[in-house]
């Protein structure tokens, strides 16, 4: 372990990590330099949003660890008031799959496209097991009449681990600024 | 061939309603002028409106703001633990007093000329009052309270002069189910909100949110939810109560993680409770989800709903976690078993910008008389509410003097 990762062997949750904006300019993680780690994290995020935007949702659960994982879309309003209720809250891989099956086979909703824009990808802490990463997102929604609106803006708080040589989310918390949903939310963000 | 002729669409509510009790003129959904009338006769009229639950403001100094039609409200818990509902307007020049959606304050200060109101609404300070008008008396300038009453913590207000007492307005059919829905004693704990904006007339929202025939929600069928026996009485003043048995779903294979739909405390015999209070409040208890829907009619084509979810104060930590998981996944505008509702509100609204009537069918046995009971999966539960609405709004029926 590098001196920096030793110093940072924190077990803090994503929320705590969000507070501690550390200048992580130099570290090594699993033999990757800081720059390479940053690049790999950005690749992961890019592939993740492409999966959703291209409507390849059957593969969406694959971005998460198999054994234990957690995916949550929660409003900033609820978070700031210390309230746990979420818009979507999956505590197992099975629940992730159930969301997609439901979307494909049960739910009725107007056709629309999502377009994610991600920026400010910031590795906030590093320890032997995981990376805590915060990034901003915007989801543009285009309805089939051609009109595009901002559907959701917020941030990702991610806990990323290396699983069989691949980066996976063991936890993804989507904190939504846009806390008043436009009509409905069916697909993951 | 349809019985309706093209070319009769005006976009305006007709003066006279069809004689048949199962027909609703579609043009009442898209008429902006009618909405102004509804504000006066319904939202500012002689009926109660649900605006919150005391569990949303559990501590002294907690407040939330809300709207009744276009009227801004401030709901606050005072030092005496009383929850009061004020107009959210400074009594000096009318400035909006509180701009936050919720929070906690020691007092409310208007920034305009620094008038200071205590939590019970009294005007505590007003700089420069020595030079105020000769008839100024500080004690006359407290925040103005709306007429308010509560039922197990549920907060209702009215601006009407002739609104009946709450007990009378709730009537016989509501209390038994509503009290069960509110955990028996109303000692609830707020888990959080899902807020949503529907592009739909409030009546379209209301007509479809509480209950509709079971064909819309494929997930209910895929989950093998069996509706068992139940009752669904209605009242002449537009309330509607549904109690239904929910047979615990045998795992149908639909869910990879069926723990989501466990019943932890809910009695499956009363697995689904719905209380719909006129004019537009829907409250449900479905499995272990307790959900109160605070709705705001924004305009003739926008309705905003705050889906508030609760636990009970006595719940174990494990049960709270279960409620959070169910509440965050099943119902409401993001819920995997019933988000279709949201899609339907919008489609109903678009489709109703056409001539003719919306016609209720299933369960209608008489075209001239309304029944105050119905069988499961009938559509008739909405009809007494429509009849009450028609009378309040002063629409005559064809042939009526
Ligand atoms: S308007 Fe509030 S102090 Fe003058
Ligand atoms: Fe529904």
JSON list of N, CA and C in Angstrom, two decimals, chain B residues 12 23 43 56 62 111-112 159 174 178 200 233 236 262 280 291-292 296 303 337 364:
[
{"chain": "B", "resi": 12, "resn": "UNK", "atom": "N", "xyz": [-64.80, 24.32, -23.95]},
{"chain": "B", "resi": 12, "resn": "UNK", "atom": "CA", "xyz": [-65.42, 24.94, -22.77]},
{"chain": "B", "resi": 12, "resn": "UNK", "atom": "C", "xyz": [-66.36, 23.95, -22.11]},
{"chain": "B", "resi": 23, "resn": "UNK", "atom": "N", "xyz": [-72.06, 9.54, -17.23]},
{"chain": "B", "resi": 23, "resn": "UNK", "atom": "CA", "xyz": [-71.36, 10.31, -18.27]},
{"chain": "B", "resi": 23, "resn": "UNK", "atom": "C", "xyz": [-70.78, 11.61, -17.71]},
{"chain": "B", "resi": 43, "resn": "UNK", "atom": "N", "xyz": [-61.94, 24.91, -3.79]},
{"chain": "B", "resi": 43, "resn": "UNK", "atom": "CA", "xyz": [-60.71, 25.04, -3.00]},
{"chain": "B", "resi": 43, "resn": "UNK", "atom": "C", "xyz": [-60.79, 26.15, -1.96]},
{"chain": "B", "resi": 56, "resn": "UNK", "atom": "N", "xyz": [-45.07, 15.60, 9.99]},
{"chain": "B", "resi": 56, "resn": "UNK", "atom": "CA", "xyz": [-44.13, 16.31, 9.11]},
{"chain": "B", "resi": 56, "resn": "UNK", "atom": "C", "xyz": [-43.42, 17.44, 9.84]},
{"chain": "B", "resi": 62, "resn": "UNK", "atom": "N", "xyz": [-40.63, 23.46, 14.00]},
{"chain": "B", "resi": 62, "resn": "UNK", "atom": "CA", "xyz": [-40.67, 22.87, 12.65]},
{"chain": "B", "resi": 62, "resn": "UNK", "atom": "C", "xyz": [-41.81, 23.51, 11.85]},
{"chain": "B", "resi": 111, "resn": "UNK", "atom": "N", "xyz": [-38.31, 39.86, 5.88]},
{"chain": "B", "resi": 111, "resn": "UNK", "atom": "CA", "xyz": [-37.11, 40.66, 5.62]},
{"chain": "B", "resi": 111, "resn": "UNK", "atom": "C", "xyz": [-37.44, 42.08, 5.14]},
{"chain": "B", "resi": 112, "resn": "UNK", "atom": "N", "xyz": [-38.69, 42.29, 4.73]},
{"chain": "B", "resi": 112, "resn": "UNK", "atom": "CA", "xyz": [-39.01, 43.55, 4.04]},
{"chain": "B", "resi": 112, "resn": "UNK", "atom": "C", "xyz": [-38.89, 44.75, 5.00]},
{"chain": "B", "resi": 159, "resn": "UNK", "atom": "N", "xyz": [-61.47, 27.40, 4.06]},
{"chain": "B", "resi": 159, "resn": "UNK", "atom": "CA", "xyz": [-61.66, 28.85, 4.00]},
{"chain": "B", "resi": 159, "resn": "UNK", "atom": "C", "xyz": [-63.15, 29.17, 3.81]},
{"chain": "B", "resi": 174, "resn": "UNK", "atom": "N", "xyz": [-65.62, 6.92, 6.80]},
{"chain": "B", "resi": 174, "resn": "UNK", "atom": "CA", "xyz": [-64.18, 7.22, 6.73]},
{"chain": "B", "resi": 174, "resn": "UNK", "atom": "C", "xyz": [-63.39, 6.77, 7.97]},
{"chain": "B", "resi": 178, "resn": "UNK", "atom": "N", "xyz": [-59.63, 5.10, 7.96]},
{"chain": "B", "resi": 178, "resn": "UNK", "atom": "CA", "xyz": [-58.59, 6.12, 8.05]},
{"chain": "B", "resi": 178, "resn": "UNK", "atom": "C", "xyz": [-57.74, 5.94, 9.30]},
{"chain": "B", "resi": 200, "resn": "UNK", "atom": "N", "xyz": [-51.70, 17.26, -15.85]},
{"chain": "B", "resi": 200, "resn": "UNK", "atom": "CA", "xyz": [-53.03, 16.68, -15.81]},
{"chain": "B", "resi": 200, "resn": "UNK", "atom": "C", "xyz": [-53.93, 17.59, -14.98]},
{"chain": "B", "resi": 233, "resn": "UNK", "atom": "N", "xyz": [-67.21, 1.34, 0.27]},
{"chain": "B", "resi": 233, "resn": "UNK", "atom": "CA", "xyz": [-68.34, 2.27, 0.32]},
{"chain": "B", "resi": 233, "resn": "UNK", "atom": "C", "xyz": [-67.95, 3.69, -0.10]},
{"chain": "B", "resi": 236, "resn": "UNK", "atom": "N", "xyz": [-72.12, 10.46, 0.00]},
{"chain": "B", "resi": 236, "resn": "UNK", "atom": "CA", "xyz": [-72.73, 11.42, -0.93]},
{"chain": "B", "resi": 236, "resn": "UNK", "atom": "C", "xyz": [-71.89, 12.69, -1.06]},
{"chain": "B", "resi": 262, "resn": "UNK", "atom": "N", "xyz": [-42.72, -8.74, 1.09]},
{"chain": "B", "resi": 262, "resn": "UNK", "atom": "CA", "xyz": [-43.15, -9.37, 2.35]},
{"chain": "B", "resi": 262, "resn": "UNK", "atom": "C", "xyz": [-44.17, -8.50, 3.07]},
{"chain": "B", "resi": 280, "resn": "UNK", "atom": "N", "xyz": [-59.58, 16.10, -3.39]},
{"chain": "B", "resi": 280, "resn": "UNK", "atom": "CA", "xyz": [-58.47, 15.47, -4.15]},
{"chain": "B", "resi": 280, "resn": "UNK", "atom": "C", "xyz": [-57.37, 14.85, -3.29]},
{"chain": "B", "resi": 291, "resn": "UNK", "atom": "N", "xyz": [-48.77, 5.80, 3.02]},
{"chain": "B", "resi": 291, "resn": "UNK", "atom": "CA", "xyz": [-48.50, 6.87, 2.06]},
{"chain": "B", "resi": 291, "resn": "UNK", "atom": "C", "xyz": [-49.67, 7.86, 2.00]},
{"chain": "B", "resi": 292, "resn": "UNK", "atom": "N", "xyz": [-49.37, 9.11, 2.39]},
{"chain": "B", "resi": 292, "resn": "UNK", "atom": "CA", "xyz": [-50.36, 10.19, 2.30]},
{"chain": "B", "resi": 292, "resn": "UNK", "atom": "C", "xyz": [-49.96, 11.08, 1.13]},
{"chain": "B", "resi": 296, "resn": "UNK", "atom": "N", "xyz": [-51.86, 19.40, -4.87]},
{"chain": "B", "resi": 296, "resn": "UNK", "atom": "CA", "xyz": [-52.10, 20.82, -5.13]},
{"chain": "B", "resi": 296, "resn": "UNK", "atom": "C", "xyz": [-52.60, 20.97, -6.56]},
{"chain": "B", "resi": 303, "resn": "UNK", "atom": "N", "xyz": [-51.02, 19.46, -11.98]},
{"chain": "B", "resi": 303, "resn": "UNK", "atom": "CA", "xyz": [-51.31, 19.01, -10.62]},
{"chain": "B", "resi": 303, "resn": "UNK", "atom": "C", "xyz": [-50.00, 18.56, -9.99]},
{"chain": "B", "resi": 337, "resn": "UNK", "atom": "N", "xyz": [-44.60, -1.12, -9.37]},
{"chain": "B", "resi": 337, "resn": "UNK", "atom": "CA", "xyz": [-45.88, -1.79, -9.63]},
{"chain": "B", "resi": 337, "resn": "UNK", "atom": "C", "xyz": [-47.00, -0.84, -10.05]},
{"chain": "B", "resi": 364, "resn": "UNK", "atom": "N", "xyz": [-72.08, -0.26, -13.66]},
{"chain": "B", "resi": 364, "resn": "UNK", "atom": "CA", "xyz": [-73.20, 0.68, -13.72]},
{"chain": "B", "resi": 364, "resn": "UNK", "atom": "C", "xyz": [-74.48, -0.11, -13.94]}
]
